[in-house]
Tab-separated table of C-alpha atoms (C1' of nucleotides) in Angstrom:
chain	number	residue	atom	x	y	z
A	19	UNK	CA	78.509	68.055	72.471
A	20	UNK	CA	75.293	69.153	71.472
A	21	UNK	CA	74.285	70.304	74.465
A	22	UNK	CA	76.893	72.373	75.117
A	23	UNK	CA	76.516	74.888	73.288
A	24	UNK	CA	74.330	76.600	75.942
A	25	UNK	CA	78.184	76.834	78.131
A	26	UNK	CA	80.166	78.054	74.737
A	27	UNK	CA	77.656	81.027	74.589
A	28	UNK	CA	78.068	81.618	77.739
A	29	UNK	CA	81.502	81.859	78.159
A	30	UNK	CA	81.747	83.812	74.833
A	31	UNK	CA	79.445	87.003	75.650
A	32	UNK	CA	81.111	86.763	79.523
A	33	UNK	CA	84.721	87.043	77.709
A	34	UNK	CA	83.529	90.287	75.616
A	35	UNK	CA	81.335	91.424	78.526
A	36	UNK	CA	84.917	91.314	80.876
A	37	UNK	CA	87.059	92.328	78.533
A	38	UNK	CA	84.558	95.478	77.666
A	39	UNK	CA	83.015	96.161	81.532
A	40	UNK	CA	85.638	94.500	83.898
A	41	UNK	CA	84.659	91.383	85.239
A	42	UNK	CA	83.389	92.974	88.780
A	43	UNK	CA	80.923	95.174	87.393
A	44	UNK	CA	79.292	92.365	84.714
A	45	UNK	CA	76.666	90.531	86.613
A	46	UNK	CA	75.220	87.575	85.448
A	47	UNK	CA	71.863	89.205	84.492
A	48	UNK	CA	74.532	91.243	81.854
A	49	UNK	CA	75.507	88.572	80.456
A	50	UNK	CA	72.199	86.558	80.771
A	51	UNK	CA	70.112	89.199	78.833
A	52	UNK	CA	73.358	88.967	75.861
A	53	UNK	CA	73.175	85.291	76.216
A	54	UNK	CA	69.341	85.366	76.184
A	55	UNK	CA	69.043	83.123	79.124
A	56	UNK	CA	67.364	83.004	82.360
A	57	UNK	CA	69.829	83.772	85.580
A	58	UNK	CA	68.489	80.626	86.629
A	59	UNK	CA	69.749	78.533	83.792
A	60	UNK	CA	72.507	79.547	84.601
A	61	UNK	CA	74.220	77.913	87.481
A	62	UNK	CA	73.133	74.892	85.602
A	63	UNK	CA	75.892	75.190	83.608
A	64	UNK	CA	78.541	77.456	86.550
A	65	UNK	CA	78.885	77.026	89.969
A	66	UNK	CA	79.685	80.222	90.798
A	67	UNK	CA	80.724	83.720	89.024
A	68	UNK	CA	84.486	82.728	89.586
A	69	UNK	CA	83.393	79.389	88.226
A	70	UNK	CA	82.506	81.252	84.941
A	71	UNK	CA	86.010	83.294	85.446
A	72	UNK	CA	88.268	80.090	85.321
A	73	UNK	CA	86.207	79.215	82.187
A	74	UNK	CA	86.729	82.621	80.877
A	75	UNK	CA	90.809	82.632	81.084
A	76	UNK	CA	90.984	79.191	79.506
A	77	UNK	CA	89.116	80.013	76.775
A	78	UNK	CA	91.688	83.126	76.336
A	79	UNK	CA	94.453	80.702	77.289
A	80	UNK	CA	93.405	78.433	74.441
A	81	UNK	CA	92.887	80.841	71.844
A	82	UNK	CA	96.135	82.503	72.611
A	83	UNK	CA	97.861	79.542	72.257
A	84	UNK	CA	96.194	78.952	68.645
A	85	UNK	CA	97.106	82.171	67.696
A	86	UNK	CA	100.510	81.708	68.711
A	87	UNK	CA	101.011	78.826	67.350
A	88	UNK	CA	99.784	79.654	63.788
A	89	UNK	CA	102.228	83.491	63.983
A	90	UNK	CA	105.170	80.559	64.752
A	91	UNK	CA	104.283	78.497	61.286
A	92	UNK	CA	103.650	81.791	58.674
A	93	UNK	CA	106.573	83.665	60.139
A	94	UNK	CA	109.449	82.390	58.367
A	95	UNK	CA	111.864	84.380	60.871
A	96	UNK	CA	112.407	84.642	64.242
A	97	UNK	CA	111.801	88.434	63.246
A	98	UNK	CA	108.952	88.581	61.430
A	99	UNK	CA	107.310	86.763	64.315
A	100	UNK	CA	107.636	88.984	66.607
A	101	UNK	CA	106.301	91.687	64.166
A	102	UNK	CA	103.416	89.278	64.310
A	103	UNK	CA	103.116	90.037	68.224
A	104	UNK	CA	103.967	93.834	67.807
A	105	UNK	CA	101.343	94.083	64.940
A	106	UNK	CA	98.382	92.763	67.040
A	107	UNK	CA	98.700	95.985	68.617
A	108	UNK	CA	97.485	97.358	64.899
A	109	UNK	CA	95.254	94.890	64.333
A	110	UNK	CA	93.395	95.186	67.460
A	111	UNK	CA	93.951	99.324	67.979
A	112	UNK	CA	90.112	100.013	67.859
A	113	UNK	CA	89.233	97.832	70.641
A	114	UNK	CA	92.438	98.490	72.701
A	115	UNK	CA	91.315	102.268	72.546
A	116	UNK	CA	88.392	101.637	74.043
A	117	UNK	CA	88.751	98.539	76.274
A	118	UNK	CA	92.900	98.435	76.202
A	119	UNK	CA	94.809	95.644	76.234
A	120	UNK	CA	92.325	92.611	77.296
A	121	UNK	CA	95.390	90.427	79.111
A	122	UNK	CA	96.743	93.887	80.769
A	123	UNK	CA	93.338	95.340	82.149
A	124	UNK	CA	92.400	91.605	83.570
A	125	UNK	CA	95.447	90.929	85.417
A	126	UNK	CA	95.689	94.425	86.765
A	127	UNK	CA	91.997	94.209	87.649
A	128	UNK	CA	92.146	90.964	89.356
A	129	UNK	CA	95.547	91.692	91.220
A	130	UNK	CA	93.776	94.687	92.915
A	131	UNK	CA	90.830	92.219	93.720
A	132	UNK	CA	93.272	89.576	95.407
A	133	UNK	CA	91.317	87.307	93.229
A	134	UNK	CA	92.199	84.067	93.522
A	135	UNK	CA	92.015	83.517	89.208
A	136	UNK	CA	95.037	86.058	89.622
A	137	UNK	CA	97.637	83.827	88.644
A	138	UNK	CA	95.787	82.334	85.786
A	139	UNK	CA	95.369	85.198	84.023
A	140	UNK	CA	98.880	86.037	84.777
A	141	UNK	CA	99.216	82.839	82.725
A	142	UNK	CA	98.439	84.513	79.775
A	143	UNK	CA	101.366	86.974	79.864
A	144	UNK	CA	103.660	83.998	80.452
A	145	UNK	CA	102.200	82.363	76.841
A	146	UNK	CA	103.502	85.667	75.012
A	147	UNK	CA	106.594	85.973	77.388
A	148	UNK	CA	107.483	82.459	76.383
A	149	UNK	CA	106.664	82.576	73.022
A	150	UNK	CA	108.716	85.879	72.192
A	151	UNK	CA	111.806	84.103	74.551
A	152	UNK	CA	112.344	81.262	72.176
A	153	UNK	CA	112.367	83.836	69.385
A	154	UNK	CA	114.882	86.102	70.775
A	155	UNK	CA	116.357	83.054	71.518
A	156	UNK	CA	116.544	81.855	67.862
A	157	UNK	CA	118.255	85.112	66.905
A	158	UNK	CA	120.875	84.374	68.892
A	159	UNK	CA	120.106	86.170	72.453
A	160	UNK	CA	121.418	83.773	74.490
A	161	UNK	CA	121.850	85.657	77.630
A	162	UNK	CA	118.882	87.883	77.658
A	163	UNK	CA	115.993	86.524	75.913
A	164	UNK	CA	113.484	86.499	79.006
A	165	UNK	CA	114.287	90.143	79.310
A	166	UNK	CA	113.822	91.520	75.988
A	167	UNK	CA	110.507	89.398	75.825
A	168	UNK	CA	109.296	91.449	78.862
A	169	UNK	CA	110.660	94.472	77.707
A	170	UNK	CA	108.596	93.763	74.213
A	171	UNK	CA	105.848	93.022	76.593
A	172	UNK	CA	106.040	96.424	78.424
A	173	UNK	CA	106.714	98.843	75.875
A	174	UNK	CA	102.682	96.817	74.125
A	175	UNK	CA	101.507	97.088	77.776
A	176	UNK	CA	102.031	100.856	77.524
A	177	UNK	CA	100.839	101.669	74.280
A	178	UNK	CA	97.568	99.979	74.897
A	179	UNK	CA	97.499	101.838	78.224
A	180	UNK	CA	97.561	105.083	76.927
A	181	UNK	CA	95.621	104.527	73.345
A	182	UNK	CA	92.821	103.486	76.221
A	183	UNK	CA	93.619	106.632	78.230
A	184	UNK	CA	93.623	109.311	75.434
A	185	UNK	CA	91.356	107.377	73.384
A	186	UNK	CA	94.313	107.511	70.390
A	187	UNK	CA	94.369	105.264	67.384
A	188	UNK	CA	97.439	107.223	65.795
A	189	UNK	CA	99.349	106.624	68.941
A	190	UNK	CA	99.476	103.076	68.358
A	191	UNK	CA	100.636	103.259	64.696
A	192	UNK	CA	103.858	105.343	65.884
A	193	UNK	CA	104.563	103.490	68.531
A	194	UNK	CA	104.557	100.265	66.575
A	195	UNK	CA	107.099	102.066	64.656
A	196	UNK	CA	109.170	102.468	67.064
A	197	UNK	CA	108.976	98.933	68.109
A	198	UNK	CA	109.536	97.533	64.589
A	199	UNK	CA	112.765	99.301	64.021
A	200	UNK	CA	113.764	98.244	67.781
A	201	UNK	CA	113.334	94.538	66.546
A	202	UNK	CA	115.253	95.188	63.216
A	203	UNK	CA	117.847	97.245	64.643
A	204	UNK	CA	118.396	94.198	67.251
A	205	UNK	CA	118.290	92.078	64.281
A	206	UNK	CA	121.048	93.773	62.487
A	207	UNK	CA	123.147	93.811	65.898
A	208	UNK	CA	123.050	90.451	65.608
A	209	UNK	CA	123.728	89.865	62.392
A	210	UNK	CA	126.882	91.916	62.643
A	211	UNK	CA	127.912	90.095	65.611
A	212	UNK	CA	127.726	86.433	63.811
B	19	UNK	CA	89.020	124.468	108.777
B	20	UNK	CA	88.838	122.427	111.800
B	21	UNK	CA	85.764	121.080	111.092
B	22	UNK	CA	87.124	120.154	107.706
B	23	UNK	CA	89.097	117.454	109.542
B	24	UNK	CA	86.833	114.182	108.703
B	25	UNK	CA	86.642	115.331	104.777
B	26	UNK	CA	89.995	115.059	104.823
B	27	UNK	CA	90.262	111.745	106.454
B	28	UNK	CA	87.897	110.516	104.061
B	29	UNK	CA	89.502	111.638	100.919
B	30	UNK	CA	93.062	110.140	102.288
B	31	UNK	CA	91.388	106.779	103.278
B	32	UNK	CA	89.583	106.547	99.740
B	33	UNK	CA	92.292	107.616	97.946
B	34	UNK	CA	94.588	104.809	99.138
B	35	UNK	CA	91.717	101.899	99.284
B	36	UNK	CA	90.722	103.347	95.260
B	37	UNK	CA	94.368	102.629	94.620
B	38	UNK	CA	94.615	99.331	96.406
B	39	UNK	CA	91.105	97.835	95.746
B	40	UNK	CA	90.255	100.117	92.564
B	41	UNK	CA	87.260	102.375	92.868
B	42	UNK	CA	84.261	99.822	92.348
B	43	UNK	CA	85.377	97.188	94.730
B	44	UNK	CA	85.599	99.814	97.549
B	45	UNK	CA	82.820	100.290	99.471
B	46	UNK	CA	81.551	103.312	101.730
B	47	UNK	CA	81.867	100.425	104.995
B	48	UNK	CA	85.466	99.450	103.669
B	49	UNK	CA	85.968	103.509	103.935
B	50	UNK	CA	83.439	104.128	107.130
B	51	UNK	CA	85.519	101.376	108.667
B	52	UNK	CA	89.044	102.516	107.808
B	53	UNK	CA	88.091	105.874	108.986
B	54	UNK	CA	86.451	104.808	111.887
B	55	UNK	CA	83.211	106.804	111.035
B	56	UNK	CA	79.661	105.597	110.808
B	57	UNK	CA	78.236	105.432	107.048
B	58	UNK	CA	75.295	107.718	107.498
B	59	UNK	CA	78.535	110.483	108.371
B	60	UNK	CA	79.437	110.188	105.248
B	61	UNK	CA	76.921	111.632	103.311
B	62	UNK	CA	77.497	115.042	105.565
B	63	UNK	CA	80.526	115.232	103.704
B	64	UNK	CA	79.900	113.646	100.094
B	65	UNK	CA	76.642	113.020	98.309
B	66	UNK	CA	77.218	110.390	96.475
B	67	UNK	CA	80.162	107.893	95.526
B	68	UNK	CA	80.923	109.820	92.410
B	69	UNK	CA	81.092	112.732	94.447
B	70	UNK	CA	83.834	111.339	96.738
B	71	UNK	CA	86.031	110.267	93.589
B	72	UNK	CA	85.910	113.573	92.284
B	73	UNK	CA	87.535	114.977	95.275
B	74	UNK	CA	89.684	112.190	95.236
B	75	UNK	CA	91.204	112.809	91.723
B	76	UNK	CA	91.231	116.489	92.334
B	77	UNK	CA	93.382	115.535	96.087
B	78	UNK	CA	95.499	113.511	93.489
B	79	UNK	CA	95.518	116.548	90.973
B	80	UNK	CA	97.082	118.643	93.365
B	81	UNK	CA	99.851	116.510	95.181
B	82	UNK	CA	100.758	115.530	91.292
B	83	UNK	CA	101.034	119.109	90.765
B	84	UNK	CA	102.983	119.871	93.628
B	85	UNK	CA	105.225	117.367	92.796
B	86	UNK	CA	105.745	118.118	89.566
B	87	UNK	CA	106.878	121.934	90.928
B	88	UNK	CA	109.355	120.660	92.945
B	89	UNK	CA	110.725	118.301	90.255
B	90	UNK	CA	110.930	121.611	87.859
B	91	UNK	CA	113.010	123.155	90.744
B	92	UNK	CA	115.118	120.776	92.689
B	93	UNK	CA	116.285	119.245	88.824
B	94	UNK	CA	119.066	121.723	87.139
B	95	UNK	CA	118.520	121.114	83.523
B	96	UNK	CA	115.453	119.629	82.174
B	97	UNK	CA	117.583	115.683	81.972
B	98	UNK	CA	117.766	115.649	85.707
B	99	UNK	CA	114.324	116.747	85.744
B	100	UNK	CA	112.947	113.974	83.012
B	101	UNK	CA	115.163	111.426	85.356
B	102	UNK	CA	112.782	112.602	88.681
B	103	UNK	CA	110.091	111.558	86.927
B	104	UNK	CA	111.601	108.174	85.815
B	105	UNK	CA	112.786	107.632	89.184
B	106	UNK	CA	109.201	107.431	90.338
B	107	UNK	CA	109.381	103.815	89.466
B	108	UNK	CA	111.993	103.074	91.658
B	109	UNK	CA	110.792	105.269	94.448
B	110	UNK	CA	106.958	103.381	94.207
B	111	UNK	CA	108.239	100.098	93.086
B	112	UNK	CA	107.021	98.249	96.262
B	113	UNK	CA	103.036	99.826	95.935
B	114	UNK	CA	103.822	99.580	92.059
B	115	UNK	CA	104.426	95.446	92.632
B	116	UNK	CA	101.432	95.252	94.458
B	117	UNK	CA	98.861	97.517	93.122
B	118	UNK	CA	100.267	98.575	89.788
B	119	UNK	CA	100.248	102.593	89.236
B	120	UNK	CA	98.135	104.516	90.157
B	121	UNK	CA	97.115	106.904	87.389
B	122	UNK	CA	97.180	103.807	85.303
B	123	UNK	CA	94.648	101.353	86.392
B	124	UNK	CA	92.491	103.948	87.711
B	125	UNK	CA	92.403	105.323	84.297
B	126	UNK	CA	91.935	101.614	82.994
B	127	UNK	CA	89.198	101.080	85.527
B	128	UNK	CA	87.023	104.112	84.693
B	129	UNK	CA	87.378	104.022	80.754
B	130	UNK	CA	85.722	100.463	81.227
B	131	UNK	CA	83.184	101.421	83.590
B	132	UNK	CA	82.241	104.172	81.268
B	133	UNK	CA	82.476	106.675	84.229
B	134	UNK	CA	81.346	110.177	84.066
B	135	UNK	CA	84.725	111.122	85.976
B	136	UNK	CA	86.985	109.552	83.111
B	137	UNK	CA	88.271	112.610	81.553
B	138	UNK	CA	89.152	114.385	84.865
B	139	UNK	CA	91.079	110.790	86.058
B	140	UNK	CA	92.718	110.961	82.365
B	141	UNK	CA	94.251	114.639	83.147
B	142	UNK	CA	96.818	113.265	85.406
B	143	UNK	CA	98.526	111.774	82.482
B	144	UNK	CA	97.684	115.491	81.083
B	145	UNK	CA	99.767	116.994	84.151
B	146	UNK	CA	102.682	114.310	83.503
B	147	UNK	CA	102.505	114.547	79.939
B	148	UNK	CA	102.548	118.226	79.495
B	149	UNK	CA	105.439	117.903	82.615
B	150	UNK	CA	107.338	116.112	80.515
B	151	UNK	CA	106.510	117.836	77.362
B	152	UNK	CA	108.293	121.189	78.634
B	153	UNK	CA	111.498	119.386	79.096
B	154	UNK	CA	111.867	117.803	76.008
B	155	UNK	CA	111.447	121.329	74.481
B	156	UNK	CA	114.123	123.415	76.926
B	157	UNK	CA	115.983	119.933	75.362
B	158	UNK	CA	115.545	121.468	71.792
B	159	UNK	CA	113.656	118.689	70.607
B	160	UNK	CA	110.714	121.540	69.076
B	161	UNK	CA	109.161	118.966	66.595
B	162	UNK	CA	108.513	116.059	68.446
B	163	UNK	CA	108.596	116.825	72.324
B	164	UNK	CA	105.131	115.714	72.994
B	165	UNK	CA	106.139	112.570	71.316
B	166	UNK	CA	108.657	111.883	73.451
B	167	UNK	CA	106.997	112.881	76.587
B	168	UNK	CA	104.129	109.957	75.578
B	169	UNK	CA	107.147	107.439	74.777
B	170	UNK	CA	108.421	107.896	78.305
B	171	UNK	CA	104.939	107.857	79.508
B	172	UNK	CA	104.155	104.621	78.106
B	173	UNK	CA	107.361	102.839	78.803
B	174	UNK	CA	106.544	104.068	82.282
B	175	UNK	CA	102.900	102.090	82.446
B	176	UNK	CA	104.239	99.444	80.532
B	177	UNK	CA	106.787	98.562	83.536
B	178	UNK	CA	104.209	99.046	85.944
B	179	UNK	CA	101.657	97.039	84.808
B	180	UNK	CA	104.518	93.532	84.453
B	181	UNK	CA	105.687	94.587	87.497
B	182	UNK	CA	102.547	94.189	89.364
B	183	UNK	CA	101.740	90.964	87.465
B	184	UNK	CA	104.445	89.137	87.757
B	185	UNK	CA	104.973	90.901	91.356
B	186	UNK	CA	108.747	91.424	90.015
B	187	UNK	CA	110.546	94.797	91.765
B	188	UNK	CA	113.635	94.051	89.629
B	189	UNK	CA	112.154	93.957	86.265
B	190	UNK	CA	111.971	97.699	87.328
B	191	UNK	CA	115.299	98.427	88.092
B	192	UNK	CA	116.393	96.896	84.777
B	193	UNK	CA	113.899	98.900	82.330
B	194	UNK	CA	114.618	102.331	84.968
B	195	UNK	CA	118.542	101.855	83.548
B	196	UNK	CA	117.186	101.327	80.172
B	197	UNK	CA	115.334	104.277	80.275
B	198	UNK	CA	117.774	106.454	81.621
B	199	UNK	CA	119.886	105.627	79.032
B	200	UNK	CA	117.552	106.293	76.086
B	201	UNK	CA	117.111	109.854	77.705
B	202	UNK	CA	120.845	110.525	77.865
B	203	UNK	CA	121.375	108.954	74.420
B	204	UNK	CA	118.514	111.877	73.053
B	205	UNK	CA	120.416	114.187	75.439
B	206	UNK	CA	123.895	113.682	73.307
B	207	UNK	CA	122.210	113.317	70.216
B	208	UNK	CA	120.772	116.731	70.947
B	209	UNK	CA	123.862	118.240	71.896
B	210	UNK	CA	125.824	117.280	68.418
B	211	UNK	CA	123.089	118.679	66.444
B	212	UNK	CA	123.301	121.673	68.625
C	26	DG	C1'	68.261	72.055	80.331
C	27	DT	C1'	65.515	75.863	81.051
C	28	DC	C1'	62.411	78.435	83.446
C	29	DT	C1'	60.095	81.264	87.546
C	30	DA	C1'	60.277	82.435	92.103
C	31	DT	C1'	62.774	83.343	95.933
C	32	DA	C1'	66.467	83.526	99.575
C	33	DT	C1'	70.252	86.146	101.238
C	34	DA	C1'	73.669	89.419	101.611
C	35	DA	C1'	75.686	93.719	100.424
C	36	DT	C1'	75.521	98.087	98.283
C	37	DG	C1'	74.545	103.118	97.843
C	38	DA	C1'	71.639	106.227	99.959
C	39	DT	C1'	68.013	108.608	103.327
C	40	DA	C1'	65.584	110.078	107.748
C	41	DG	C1'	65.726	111.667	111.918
C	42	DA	C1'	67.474	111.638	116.921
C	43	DC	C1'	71.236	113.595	119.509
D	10	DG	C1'	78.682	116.877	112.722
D	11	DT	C1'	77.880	112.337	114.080
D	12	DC	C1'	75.176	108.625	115.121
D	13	DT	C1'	71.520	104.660	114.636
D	14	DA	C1'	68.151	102.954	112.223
D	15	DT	C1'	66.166	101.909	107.818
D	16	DC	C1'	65.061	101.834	102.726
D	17	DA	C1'	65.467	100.552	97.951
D	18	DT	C1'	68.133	98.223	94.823
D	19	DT	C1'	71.123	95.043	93.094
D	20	DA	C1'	74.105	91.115	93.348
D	21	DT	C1'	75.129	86.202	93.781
D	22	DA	C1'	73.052	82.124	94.502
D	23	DT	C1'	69.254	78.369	95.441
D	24	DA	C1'	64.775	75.602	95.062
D	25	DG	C1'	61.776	73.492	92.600
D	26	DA	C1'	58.279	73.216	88.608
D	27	DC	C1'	58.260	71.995	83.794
DNA sequence: GTCTATATAATGATAGAC
DNA sequence: GTCTATCATTATATAGAC
């Protein structure tokens, strides 16, 4: 394990580097003077640049998962989980204004690049649109849970598009306000229907 | 103007392979080639890449512009006009699926790149925004229009950018209805308070 | 595992003939 | 205005010494 640490860096400073640059315009000599490497060193270690990539969206896959998995134990409702998601867009609102939303701006990066990582990133829409589906699901939305996840998903996807865009912090906040009172409002619906 | 003819054919070509491939990815042979010029032409026309996407967003500028005057007159009251713009989605949907929209991602792509053409990609969403803006006012809604006119713009990228990763043209039929309705719900509300 | 040196291909850009 | 070279630079990637 030791000697792996070497990779972990790597992959690290390539995730900022993508998430901040794009991943076509980081070249390995970006990431090797962050890393403090050689560019030789460094196909020890990756095969190739989409090599690093696959890396790259795993290492988002896990921690999203992680993340997930810890809003699903300290929510104690189905609601105030998926505040959890909606409030990451608060959380995070200083690097979404200047790099917007890391899982939006990769997938729509690689689906212009017919990359062939495109449907692994895409992956990482599917852990949200999953997670938010079984909570929808637990307050009782039987019929449409997959489509108010996606619409949560959207209406995020926007707001971190046009924080990015217009460079707007405040932006964020009322739009998350928006978003909270959708979820309560839906939660009350609900509520009134049972 | 007749010489003009190859500048034009140029700025057409670029503008579709900036939308399809995104602006760094697209070289001057991937536009020499789809033009069926010779790359030393092009510098008659354009000195420099950043030079071509200039006239590129300004070629987008105007058609967006255009547009947008013959949404203000074809639409009777400022609802049917709000719904053109809405519509969009469902007009686009199939180049939406596959290459997400276009003021959108080319927004996305030049915030990250830190391009010096950022701000003059970012006024499209000025020319939409402002659009909209005007009709949320004629709609009486004095305090907040240009919050509502960045709602709609959002839900509008948010759409785009799940359609094109999950490649889903029905997702955008269902959040189009949903959007139409929130407009003719503010319509009514605005009508009892009138 | 890390380095230096280098191969190779593609990019944006220029020079000059026609 | 268009072409055919060609240049300089940068990118990914490899070879081989340490």
């Amino acid at each position: 394990m030791k000697n792996s640490s070497t990779k972990e860096d790597i992959i690290f400073n390539a995730d900022q580097l993508f998430y901040e640059q794009g991943y076509e315009k980081t070249s390995f000599a970006d990431i090797a003077s962050k890393v403090n490497i050689s560019k030789g060193n460094f196909y020890h270690h990756f095969k190739t640049k989409d090599d690093l990539l696959k890396a790259v969206i795993e290492y988002r896959l896990n921690n999203t998962e992680k993340m997930l998995m810890d809003w699903q134990i300290k929510g104690k409702t189905p609601t105030e989980r998926i505040q959890s998601f909606i409030k990451i867009l608060i959380r995070n609102r200083k690097k979404i204004k200047l790099y917007g939303c890391p899982v939006g701006t990769l997938s729509s990066e690689l689906n212009k690049l017919e990359h062939s990582s495109k449907k692994e990133a895409n992956r990482l829409f599917d852990l949200f649109r999953d997670w938010l589906k079984v909570q929808f699901l637990e307050l009782g939305h039987q019929e449409d849970a997959d489509r108010l996840a996606m619409h949560i998903l959207a209406r995020s996807q926007g707001v971190a598009v046009l924080a990015n865009a217009y460079q707007d912090e405040t932006f964020v906040d009322y739009e998350v306000d928006l978003l909270v009172k959708w979820v309560d409002n839906l939660n009350n619906l609900t509520k009134v229907k049972v």
